[in-house]
mmCIF file with all atom_site columns, C-alpha atoms in Angstrom:
data_model
loop_
_atom_site.group_PDB
_atom_site.id
_atom_site.type_symbol
_atom_site.label_atom_id
_atom_site.label_alt_id
_atom_site.label_comp_id
_atom_site.label_asym_id
_atom_site.label_entity_id
_atom_site.label_seq_id
_atom_site.pdbx_PDB_ins_code
_atom_site.Cartn_x
_atom_site.Cartn_y
_atom_site.Cartn_z
_atom_site.occupancy
_atom_site.B_iso_or_equiv
_atom_site.pdbx_formal_charge
_atom_site.auth_seq_id
_atom_site.auth_comp_id
_atom_site.auth_asym_id
_atom_site.auth_atom_id
_atom_site.pdbx_PDB_model_num
ATOM 1   C CA . MET A 1 1   ? -101.507 5.863   126.956 1.00 45.00 ? 27  MET A CA 1
ATOM 2   C CA . PRO A 1 2   ? -98.142  6.408   125.204 1.00 48.00 ? 28  PRO A CA 1
ATOM 3   C CA . HIS A 1 3   ? -97.203  4.052   122.388 1.00 61.00 ? 29  HIS A CA 1
ATOM 4   C CA . ILE A 1 4   ? -94.396  3.842   119.871 1.00 65.00 ? 30  ILE A CA 1
ATOM 5   C CA . ASP A 1 5   ? -95.199  6.083   116.923 1.00 62.00 ? 31  ASP A CA 1
ATOM 6   C CA . HIS A 1 6   ? -92.375  4.970   114.640 1.00 79.00 ? 32  HIS A CA 1
ATOM 7   C CA . ALA A 1 7   ? -88.871  3.540   114.439 1.00 87.00 ? 33  ALA A CA 1
ATOM 8   C CA . ALA A 1 8   ? -86.124  5.217   112.429 1.00 85.00 ? 34  ALA A CA 1
ATOM 9   C CA . ILE A 1 9   ? -83.018  3.892   110.757 1.00 88.00 ? 35  ILE A CA 1
ATOM 10  C CA . TRP A 1 10  ? -80.058  5.564   109.076 1.00 86.00 ? 36  TRP A CA 1
ATOM 11  C CA . VAL A 1 11  ? -79.401  4.221   105.574 1.00 88.00 ? 37  VAL A CA 1
ATOM 12  C CA . ALA A 1 12  ? -76.816  4.984   102.907 1.00 86.00 ? 38  ALA A CA 1
ATOM 13  C CA . ASP A 1 13  ? -79.135  4.493   99.905  1.00 89.00 ? 39  ASP A CA 1
ATOM 14  C CA . LEU A 1 14  ? -82.496  6.060   100.710 1.00 92.00 ? 40  LEU A CA 1
ATOM 15  C CA . ASP A 1 15  ? -84.217  5.050   97.480  1.00 94.00 ? 41  ASP A CA 1
ATOM 16  C CA . ASP A 1 16  ? -83.048  1.429   97.666  1.00 94.00 ? 42  ASP A CA 1
ATOM 17  C CA . ALA A 1 17  ? -84.219  1.153   101.300 1.00 93.00 ? 43  ALA A CA 1
ATOM 18  C CA . ARG A 1 18  ? -87.586  2.733   100.437 1.00 95.00 ? 44  ARG A CA 1
ATOM 19  C CA . ASP A 1 19  ? -88.075  0.332   97.552  1.00 96.00 ? 45  ASP A CA 1
ATOM 20  C CA . PHE A 1 20  ? -87.128  -2.696  99.689  1.00 95.00 ? 46  PHE A CA 1
ATOM 21  C CA . TYR A 1 21  ? -89.562  -1.923  102.534 1.00 93.00 ? 47  TYR A CA 1
ATOM 22  C CA . SER A 1 22  ? -92.288  -0.898  100.069 1.00 94.00 ? 48  SER A CA 1
ATOM 23  C CA . HIS A 1 23  ? -91.965  -4.077  98.019  1.00 95.00 ? 49  HIS A CA 1
ATOM 24  C CA . TRP A 1 24  ? -91.564  -6.701  100.746 1.00 93.00 ? 50  TRP A CA 1
ATOM 25  C CA . PHE A 1 25  ? -93.677  -5.196  103.547 1.00 89.00 ? 51  PHE A CA 1
ATOM 26  C CA . ASN A 1 26  ? -96.208  -3.124  101.577 1.00 89.00 ? 52  ASN A CA 1
ATOM 27  C CA . GLY A 1 27  ? -94.961  0.147   103.026 1.00 90.00 ? 53  GLY A CA 1
ATOM 28  C CA . HIS A 1 28  ? -96.390  3.325   101.570 1.00 91.00 ? 54  HIS A CA 1
ATOM 29  C CA . ALA A 1 29  ? -93.862  6.158   101.454 1.00 90.00 ? 55  ALA A CA 1
ATOM 30  C CA . ASN A 1 30  ? -94.652  9.806   101.924 1.00 85.00 ? 56  ASN A CA 1
ATOM 31  C CA . GLY A 1 31  ? -92.945  12.413  99.796  1.00 84.00 ? 57  GLY A CA 1
ATOM 32  C CA . LEU A 1 32  ? -89.237  12.963  100.152 1.00 89.00 ? 58  LEU A CA 1
ATOM 33  C CA . TYR A 1 33  ? -88.228  15.433  102.863 1.00 90.00 ? 59  TYR A CA 1
ATOM 34  C CA . GLU A 1 34  ? -84.945  17.245  102.280 1.00 88.00 ? 60  GLU A CA 1
ATOM 35  C CA . ASN A 1 35  ? -83.118  19.700  104.515 1.00 90.00 ? 61  ASN A CA 1
ATOM 36  C CA . PRO A 1 36  ? -80.628  21.565  102.302 1.00 89.00 ? 62  PRO A CA 1
ATOM 37  C CA . ARG A 1 37  ? -78.782  22.972  105.335 1.00 87.00 ? 63  ARG A CA 1
ATOM 38  C CA . THR A 1 38  ? -77.922  19.599  106.924 1.00 87.00 ? 64  THR A CA 1
ATOM 39  C CA . GLY A 1 39  ? -78.220  17.273  103.916 1.00 89.00 ? 65  GLY A CA 1
ATOM 40  C CA . LEU A 1 40  ? -80.850  15.197  105.733 1.00 88.00 ? 66  LEU A CA 1
ATOM 41  C CA . ARG A 1 41  ? -83.181  13.266  103.432 1.00 91.00 ? 67  ARG A CA 1
ATOM 42  C CA . THR A 1 42  ? -86.051  11.122  104.766 1.00 89.00 ? 68  THR A CA 1
ATOM 43  C CA . HIS A 1 43  ? -88.998  9.019   103.774 1.00 91.00 ? 69  HIS A CA 1
ATOM 44  C CA . ILE A 1 44  ? -91.606  7.848   106.274 1.00 87.00 ? 70  ILE A CA 1
ATOM 45  C CA . LEU A 1 45  ? -93.281  4.604   105.313 1.00 91.00 ? 71  LEU A CA 1
ATOM 46  C CA . GLN A 1 46  ? -96.663  3.654   106.691 1.00 88.00 ? 72  GLN A CA 1
ATOM 47  C CA . PHE A 1 47  ? -97.736  0.024   107.070 1.00 85.00 ? 73  PHE A CA 1
ATOM 48  C CA . THR A 1 48  ? -101.458 -0.658  107.425 1.00 73.00 ? 74  THR A CA 1
ATOM 49  C CA . ASP A 1 49  ? -102.071 -4.144  106.027 1.00 58.00 ? 75  ASP A CA 1
ATOM 50  C CA . GLY A 1 50  ? -102.800 -7.035  108.357 1.00 54.00 ? 76  GLY A CA 1
ATOM 51  C CA . PRO A 1 51  ? -105.201 -7.823  111.158 1.00 54.00 ? 77  PRO A CA 1
ATOM 52  C CA . TRP A 1 52  ? -104.526 -4.531  112.962 1.00 46.00 ? 78  TRP A CA 1
ATOM 53  C CA . GLU A 1 53  ? -105.374 -2.062  110.195 1.00 48.00 ? 79  GLU A CA 1
ATOM 54  C CA . GLU A 1 54  ? -106.695 0.448   112.694 1.00 55.00 ? 80  GLU A CA 1
ATOM 55  C CA . ARG A 1 55  ? -103.168 0.713   114.097 1.00 55.00 ? 81  ARG A CA 1
ATOM 56  C CA . ARG A 1 56  ? -100.656 2.683   112.111 1.00 68.00 ? 82  ARG A CA 1
ATOM 57  C CA . THR A 1 57  ? -97.077  1.467   112.095 1.00 80.00 ? 83  THR A CA 1
ATOM 58  C CA . ARG A 1 58  ? -94.426  3.721   110.590 1.00 83.00 ? 84  ARG A CA 1
ATOM 59  C CA . LEU A 1 59  ? -90.747  3.429   109.715 1.00 89.00 ? 85  LEU A CA 1
ATOM 60  C CA . GLU A 1 60  ? -88.606  6.469   109.024 1.00 88.00 ? 86  GLU A CA 1
ATOM 61  C CA . LEU A 1 61  ? -85.706  5.976   106.635 1.00 90.00 ? 87  LEU A CA 1
ATOM 62  C CA . MET A 1 62  ? -83.056  8.675   107.015 1.00 87.00 ? 88  MET A CA 1
ATOM 63  C CA . SER A 1 63  ? -79.906  9.548   105.094 1.00 88.00 ? 89  SER A CA 1
ATOM 64  C CA . ARG A 1 64  ? -77.353  12.276  105.733 1.00 87.00 ? 90  ARG A CA 1
ATOM 65  C CA . PRO A 1 65  ? -73.797  12.359  104.360 1.00 85.00 ? 91  PRO A CA 1
ATOM 66  C CA . ASP A 1 66  ? -72.039  12.961  107.690 1.00 83.00 ? 92  ASP A CA 1
ATOM 67  C CA . ILE A 1 67  ? -73.995  10.187  109.456 1.00 79.00 ? 93  ILE A CA 1
ATOM 68  C CA . THR A 1 68  ? -73.363  7.730   106.625 1.00 72.00 ? 94  THR A CA 1
ATOM 69  C CA . ALA A 1 69  ? -69.605  8.358   106.901 1.00 71.00 ? 95  ALA A CA 1
ATOM 70  C CA . LEU A 1 70  ? -69.703  7.934   110.690 1.00 69.00 ? 96  LEU A CA 1
ATOM 71  C CA . ALA A 1 71  ? -71.720  4.699   110.466 1.00 63.00 ? 97  ALA A CA 1
ATOM 72  C CA . GLU A 1 72  ? -69.069  3.149   108.234 1.00 62.00 ? 98  GLU A CA 1
ATOM 73  C CA . ARG A 1 73  ? -66.575  3.573   111.090 1.00 59.00 ? 99  ARG A CA 1
ATOM 74  C CA . THR A 1 74  ? -68.800  2.687   114.066 1.00 58.00 ? 100 THR A CA 1
ATOM 75  C CA . GLY A 1 75  ? -71.132  0.042   112.667 1.00 57.00 ? 101 GLY A CA 1
ATOM 76  C CA . LEU A 1 76  ? -73.876  1.129   115.056 1.00 53.00 ? 102 LEU A CA 1
ATOM 77  C CA . GLY A 1 77  ? -77.546  0.646   114.196 1.00 61.00 ? 103 GLY A CA 1
ATOM 78  C CA . TRP A 1 78  ? -80.654  -0.984  115.507 1.00 70.00 ? 104 TRP A CA 1
ATOM 79  C CA . ALA A 1 79  ? -80.683  -4.580  116.758 1.00 64.00 ? 105 ALA A CA 1
ATOM 80  C CA . HIS A 1 80  ? -83.640  -5.512  114.534 1.00 78.00 ? 106 HIS A CA 1
ATOM 81  C CA . VAL A 1 81  ? -87.151  -4.600  113.532 1.00 84.00 ? 107 VAL A CA 1
ATOM 82  C CA . SER A 1 82  ? -89.836  -7.278  113.484 1.00 85.00 ? 108 SER A CA 1
ATOM 83  C CA . PHE A 1 83  ? -92.662  -7.560  110.979 1.00 88.00 ? 109 PHE A CA 1
ATOM 84  C CA . CYS A 1 84  ? -95.574  -9.731  112.108 1.00 86.00 ? 110 CYS A CA 1
ATOM 85  C CA . LEU A 1 85  ? -97.393  -12.088 109.751 1.00 88.00 ? 111 LEU A CA 1
ATOM 86  C CA . PRO A 1 86  ? -100.593 -14.015 110.565 1.00 88.00 ? 112 PRO A CA 1
ATOM 87  C CA . GLY A 1 87  ? -99.067  -17.497 110.839 1.00 90.00 ? 113 GLY A CA 1
ATOM 88  C CA . ARG A 1 88  ? -96.148  -19.857 110.282 1.00 94.00 ? 114 ARG A CA 1
ATOM 89  C CA . GLU A 1 89  ? -97.141  -20.616 106.702 1.00 95.00 ? 115 GLU A CA 1
ATOM 90  C CA . ASP A 1 90  ? -97.015  -16.907 105.924 1.00 93.00 ? 116 ASP A CA 1
ATOM 91  C CA . VAL A 1 91  ? -93.502  -16.645 107.380 1.00 94.00 ? 117 VAL A CA 1
ATOM 92  C CA . ASP A 1 92  ? -92.440  -19.672 105.333 1.00 97.00 ? 118 ASP A CA 1
ATOM 93  C CA . ARG A 1 93  ? -93.969  -18.284 102.126 1.00 96.00 ? 119 ARG A CA 1
ATOM 94  C CA . LEU A 1 94  ? -92.511  -14.774 102.443 1.00 96.00 ? 120 LEU A CA 1
ATOM 95  C CA . THR A 1 95  ? -89.090  -16.135 103.407 1.00 97.00 ? 121 THR A CA 1
ATOM 96  C CA . ALA A 1 96  ? -89.095  -18.445 100.377 1.00 98.00 ? 122 ALA A CA 1
ATOM 97  C CA . ASP A 1 97  ? -90.162  -15.601 98.059  1.00 97.00 ? 123 ASP A CA 1
ATOM 98  C CA . MET A 1 98  ? -87.434  -13.365 99.447  1.00 97.00 ? 124 MET A CA 1
ATOM 99  C CA . ALA A 1 99  ? -84.765  -16.056 99.124  1.00 98.00 ? 125 ALA A CA 1
ATOM 100 C CA . GLU A 1 100 ? -85.784  -16.666 95.510  1.00 98.00 ? 126 GLU A CA 1
ATOM 101 C CA . ALA A 1 101 ? -85.451  -12.930 94.839  1.00 97.00 ? 127 ALA A CA 1
ATOM 102 C CA . GLY A 1 102 ? -81.946  -12.847 96.321  1.00 97.00 ? 128 GLY A CA 1
ATOM 103 C CA . VAL A 1 103 ? -82.730  -11.354 99.737  1.00 97.00 ? 129 VAL A CA 1
ATOM 104 C CA . ARG A 1 104 ? -80.211  -12.651 102.278 1.00 96.00 ? 130 ARG A CA 1
ATOM 105 C CA . ILE A 1 105 ? -81.814  -15.055 104.764 1.00 97.00 ? 131 ILE A CA 1
ATOM 106 C CA . ILE A 1 106 ? -79.643  -15.368 107.870 1.00 96.00 ? 132 ILE A CA 1
ATOM 107 C CA . ASP A 1 107 ? -81.752  -17.650 110.080 1.00 93.00 ? 133 ASP A CA 1
ATOM 108 C CA . GLY A 1 108 ? -84.849  -19.813 109.880 1.00 92.00 ? 134 GLY A CA 1
ATOM 109 C CA . PRO A 1 109 ? -87.667  -20.053 109.490 1.00 97.00 ? 135 PRO A CA 1
ATOM 110 C CA . ARG A 1 110 ? -87.611  -21.850 112.814 1.00 94.00 ? 136 ARG A CA 1
ATOM 111 C CA . GLU A 1 111 ? -89.109  -21.977 116.282 1.00 91.00 ? 137 GLU A CA 1
ATOM 112 C CA . THR A 1 112 ? -86.884  -20.073 118.661 1.00 82.00 ? 138 THR A CA 1
ATOM 113 C CA . GLY A 1 113 ? -85.924  -21.238 122.127 1.00 72.00 ? 139 GLY A CA 1
ATOM 114 C CA . ASP A 1 114 ? -88.514  -18.928 123.646 1.00 69.00 ? 140 ASP A CA 1
ATOM 115 C CA . GLY A 1 115 ? -91.304  -20.265 121.430 1.00 79.00 ? 141 GLY A CA 1
ATOM 116 C CA . TYR A 1 116 ? -91.603  -17.737 118.620 1.00 83.00 ? 142 TYR A CA 1
ATOM 117 C CA . TYR A 1 117 ? -91.670  -18.834 114.984 1.00 93.00 ? 143 TYR A CA 1
ATOM 118 C CA . GLU A 1 118 ? -89.532  -16.537 112.892 1.00 92.00 ? 144 GLU A CA 1
ATOM 119 C CA . ALA A 1 119 ? -87.050  -16.018 110.108 1.00 95.00 ? 145 ALA A CA 1
ATOM 120 C CA . ALA A 1 120 ? -84.303  -13.403 110.056 1.00 93.00 ? 146 ALA A CA 1
ATOM 121 C CA . ILE A 1 121 ? -83.273  -11.555 106.908 1.00 95.00 ? 147 ILE A CA 1
ATOM 122 C CA . LEU A 1 122 ? -81.060  -8.610  106.018 1.00 95.00 ? 148 LEU A CA 1
ATOM 123 C CA . ASP A 1 123 ? -82.250  -5.522  104.179 1.00 92.00 ? 149 ASP A CA 1
ATOM 124 C CA . PRO A 1 124 ? -80.042  -4.017  101.434 1.00 92.00 ? 150 PRO A CA 1
ATOM 125 C CA . GLU A 1 125 ? -78.081  -2.053  104.071 1.00 86.00 ? 151 GLU A CA 1
ATOM 126 C CA . GLY A 1 126 ? -77.387  -5.166  106.187 1.00 88.00 ? 152 GLY A CA 1
ATOM 127 C CA . ASN A 1 127 ? -79.953  -4.360  108.903 1.00 86.00 ? 153 ASN A CA 1
ATOM 128 C CA . ARG A 1 128 ? -81.578  -7.357  110.583 1.00 86.00 ? 154 ARG A CA 1
ATOM 129 C CA . ILE A 1 129 ? -85.317  -7.867  110.087 1.00 90.00 ? 155 ILE A CA 1
ATOM 130 C CA . GLU A 1 130 ? -87.321  -10.604 111.786 1.00 90.00 ? 156 GLU A CA 1
ATOM 131 C CA . LEU A 1 131 ? -90.415  -12.090 110.158 1.00 91.00 ? 157 LEU A CA 1
ATOM 132 C CA . LEU A 1 132 ? -92.568  -13.245 113.080 1.00 88.00 ? 158 LEU A CA 1
ATOM 133 C CA . ALA A 1 133 ? -95.651  -15.481 113.058 1.00 90.00 ? 159 ALA A CA 1
ATOM 134 C CA . ALA A 1 134 ? -98.443  -13.882 115.105 1.00 84.00 ? 160 ALA A CA 1
ATOM 135 C CA . ASP A 1 135 ? -99.925  -17.198 116.226 1.00 81.00 ? 161 ASP A CA 1
ATOM 136 C CA . TYR A 1 136 ? -98.022  -17.384 119.514 1.00 73.00 ? 162 TYR A CA 1
ATOM 137 C CA . SER A 1 137 ? -99.523  -17.348 122.987 1.00 65.00 ? 163 SER A CA 1
ATOM 138 C CA . ASP A 1 138 ? -99.262  -14.258 125.167 1.00 57.00 ? 164 ASP A CA 1
ATOM 139 C CA . ASP A 1 139 ? -96.963  -16.035 127.623 1.00 57.00 ? 165 ASP A CA 1
ATOM 140 C CA . VAL A 1 140 ? -94.500  -17.359 125.016 1.00 52.00 ? 166 VAL A CA 1
ATOM 141 C CA . ALA A 1 141 ? -91.687  -15.013 126.062 1.00 46.00 ? 167 ALA A CA 1
ATOM 142 C CA . LEU A 1 142 ? -92.239  -15.851 129.719 1.00 45.00 ? 168 LEU A CA 1
ATOM 143 C CA . ARG A 1 143 ? -91.185  -19.484 129.340 1.00 43.00 ? 169 ARG A CA 1
ATOM 144 C CA . PRO A 1 144 ? -88.348  -20.429 131.678 1.00 43.00 ? 170 PRO A CA 1
ATOM 145 C CA . SER A 1 145 ? -84.980  -21.016 130.028 1.00 41.00 ? 171 SER A CA 1
ATOM 146 C CA . HIS A 1 146 ? -83.496  -24.490 130.151 1.00 38.00 ? 172 HIS A CA 1
#
């Protein structure tokens, strides 16, 4: 059955983004890939910690001079990426640690209207990341709106 292999994001500072995701989410980066013809530089980070170690989650960080210049004009990017933690206390703890370290917290931690418990932060490039507690029921997103 098909599944998502990885998500990718364009960044201006490849090393800073790699360090951020490695430090806060225990990502393990592969070697740097560089394409001298296009200027593309990438790192793929693999995340294996947590209750689903048999599943491999990957994030590709990409930088290319022409894309970076275009992004400054368009402001396009992903909506968010969500990292799952075992429970609410874990979301609270990581959010507090990040805030203390100067990471920008933009929302929460809180229970959302659809029943998730999450906090929202920004990475060094201003991309939204959600920290989600995994202790929600399978039907949480199916709740009727009020």
